[in-house]
Amino acid sequence: MKCMIIGSKHWGKKNDPTVFAEKLGADLYFWEDIVLDIRTGAVKILHAGKNLLEEGYKLAICMGWYKNGEKSIYRDLAYSVAKIFEASGIEYWNSEMGMQRSVSKLSQMTVMALNGVNVPMTR
């Protein structure tokens, strides 16, 4: 099963995403490098210009997204990514990521676009 790891460059003292990726033979991406391309009915998760949704991933293991303070935007990015994975049929761990609520325009635009509501192109 083709798997991706999404982790934080600021992982702290535990849960180093590079170790997970190495042990699982998974591709590693960092929250800090992900760009969402949001358009009505067509949302993409981009990394270095590549749409990760077109890479054949069946599973995403997402870590390092639950942050506080000025890095709390990671939570809303993770919520947006979870909604995109759900719409794309990609399983993800952990389910808490998709059980939050929208707290910024990022996830609001993502959810609206996925549901066919007209939104301006947003990155």
Tab-separated table of C-alpha atoms in Angstrom:
chain	number	residue	atom	x	y	z
A	1	MET	CA	0.000	0.000	0.000
A	2	LYS	CA	1.457	3.339	-1.032
A	3	CYS	CA	1.734	5.542	2.058
A	4	MET	CA	2.718	9.118	2.783
A	5	ILE	CA	3.784	10.656	6.050
A	6	ILE	CA	2.959	14.292	6.724
A	7	GLY	CA	4.830	15.682	9.701
A	8	SER	CA	6.181	18.884	11.122
A	9	LYS	CA	9.726	20.126	10.795
A	10	HIS	CA	9.264	21.192	14.433
A	11	TRP	CA	8.536	17.737	15.807
A	12	GLY	CA	10.089	18.262	19.232
A	13	LYS	CA	11.411	15.376	21.306
A	14	LYS	CA	9.242	12.538	20.031
A	15	ASN	CA	7.481	11.283	16.917
A	16	ASP	CA	10.181	12.199	14.421
A	17	PRO	CA	8.415	11.889	11.036
A	18	THR	CA	11.669	10.965	9.285
A	19	VAL	CA	11.931	7.819	11.409
A	20	PHE	CA	8.340	6.828	10.609
A	21	ALA	CA	8.889	7.400	6.889
A	22	GLU	CA	12.120	5.416	6.881
A	23	LYS	CA	10.699	2.450	8.809
A	24	LEU	CA	7.520	2.309	6.709
A	25	GLY	CA	9.170	3.011	3.366
A	26	ALA	CA	6.780	5.931	2.973
A	27	ASP	CA	7.180	9.280	1.246
A	28	LEU	CA	7.685	12.166	3.662
A	29	TYR	CA	6.176	15.638	3.398
A	30	PHE	CA	6.109	18.485	5.893
A	31	TRP	CA	3.136	20.658	6.816
A	32	GLU	CA	5.374	23.672	6.297
A	33	ASP	CA	5.874	22.790	2.606
A	34	ILE	CA	2.296	21.920	1.661
A	35	VAL	CA	0.231	24.327	-0.423
A	36	LEU	CA	-3.494	23.931	-0.947
A	37	ASP	CA	-4.846	24.929	-4.348
A	38	ILE	CA	-8.521	25.628	-3.743
A	39	ARG	CA	-10.960	26.075	-6.617
A	40	THR	CA	-14.641	25.328	-6.864
A	41	GLY	CA	-14.952	21.546	-7.163
A	42	ALA	CA	-11.191	20.971	-7.542
A	43	VAL	CA	-8.982	21.128	-4.467
A	44	LYS	CA	-5.356	19.972	-4.645
A	45	ILE	CA	-2.648	19.295	-2.101
A	46	LEU	CA	0.594	20.501	-3.639
A	47	HIS	CA	4.184	19.824	-2.688
A	48	ALA	CA	6.900	21.338	-4.889
A	49	GLY	CA	4.253	21.801	-7.598
A	50	LYS	CA	3.209	18.119	-7.532
A	51	ASN	CA	-0.414	17.248	-6.716
A	52	LEU	CA	-0.163	14.604	-3.987
A	53	LEU	CA	-3.690	13.417	-4.770
A	54	GLU	CA	-2.470	12.114	-8.134
A	55	GLU	CA	0.395	10.042	-6.723
A	56	GLY	CA	-1.621	6.901	-5.905
A	57	TYR	CA	-1.479	7.130	-2.117
A	58	LYS	CA	-3.924	4.908	-0.243
A	59	LEU	CA	-2.923	5.955	3.283
A	60	ALA	CA	-1.609	9.101	4.949
A	61	ILE	CA	-0.123	9.122	8.421
A	62	CYS	CA	-0.348	12.661	9.712
A	63	MET	CA	1.544	13.816	12.770
A	64	GLY	CA	2.751	17.000	14.385
A	65	TRP	CA	-0.354	18.967	13.454
A	66	TYR	CA	-1.773	19.596	16.923
A	67	LYS	CA	0.058	22.760	17.910
A	68	ASN	CA	-0.770	25.740	20.081
A	69	GLY	CA	0.018	29.436	19.953
A	70	GLU	CA	1.219	30.933	16.696
A	71	LYS	CA	1.536	27.459	15.157
A	72	SER	CA	-2.124	26.603	15.795
A	73	ILE	CA	-2.789	27.168	12.069
A	74	TYR	CA	-1.385	23.640	11.634
A	75	ARG	CA	-4.659	22.351	13.104
A	76	ASP	CA	-6.748	24.111	10.482
A	77	LEU	CA	-4.411	22.978	7.704
A	78	ALA	CA	-4.738	19.424	9.029
A	79	TYR	CA	-8.538	19.759	9.114
A	80	SER	CA	-8.506	20.969	5.503
A	81	VAL	CA	-6.240	18.102	4.429
A	82	ALA	CA	-8.502	15.601	6.219
A	83	LYS	CA	-11.546	16.891	4.341
A	84	ILE	CA	-9.629	16.657	1.051
A	85	PHE	CA	-8.520	13.092	1.849
A	86	GLU	CA	-12.103	12.118	2.678
A	87	ALA	CA	-13.346	13.536	-0.632
A	88	SER	CA	-10.520	11.745	-2.478
A	89	GLY	CA	-10.932	8.344	-0.813
A	90	ILE	CA	-7.542	8.414	0.910
A	91	GLU	CA	-7.522	6.903	4.387
A	92	TYR	CA	-5.668	8.867	7.022
A	93	TRP	CA	-4.461	8.416	10.550
A	94	ASN	CA	-5.525	9.838	12.912
A	95	SER	CA	-9.241	10.444	12.664
A	96	GLU	CA	-9.134	13.347	15.147
A	97	MET	CA	-7.756	15.455	12.338
A	98	GLY	CA	-11.117	15.433	10.557
A	99	MET	CA	-13.240	15.795	13.687
A	100	GLN	CA	-12.345	19.380	14.429
A	101	ARG	CA	-14.149	22.511	13.397
A	102	SER	CA	-13.186	25.148	10.916
A	103	VAL	CA	-11.302	28.025	12.528
A	104	SER	CA	-10.014	29.979	9.519
A	105	LYS	CA	-10.786	30.908	5.940
A	106	LEU	CA	-8.458	28.131	4.787
A	107	SER	CA	-10.683	25.282	5.917
A	108	GLN	CA	-13.880	27.216	5.230
A	109	MET	CA	-12.847	27.708	1.587
A	110	THR	CA	-11.740	24.072	1.346
A	111	VAL	CA	-15.039	22.688	2.614
A	112	MET	CA	-17.086	25.052	0.449
A	113	ALA	CA	-15.063	24.211	-2.687
A	114	LEU	CA	-15.374	20.474	-2.033
A	115	ASN	CA	-19.137	20.918	-1.792
A	116	GLY	CA	-19.438	22.810	-5.065
A	117	VAL	CA	-19.889	26.289	-3.610
A	118	ASN	CA	-18.307	28.915	-5.847
A	119	VAL	CA	-15.099	30.224	-4.272
A	120	PRO	CA	-12.322	32.418	-5.633
A	121	MET	CA	-9.118	30.592	-6.518
A	122	THR	CA	-7.101	30.444	-3.303
A	123	ARG	CA	-3.627	29.229	-2.405
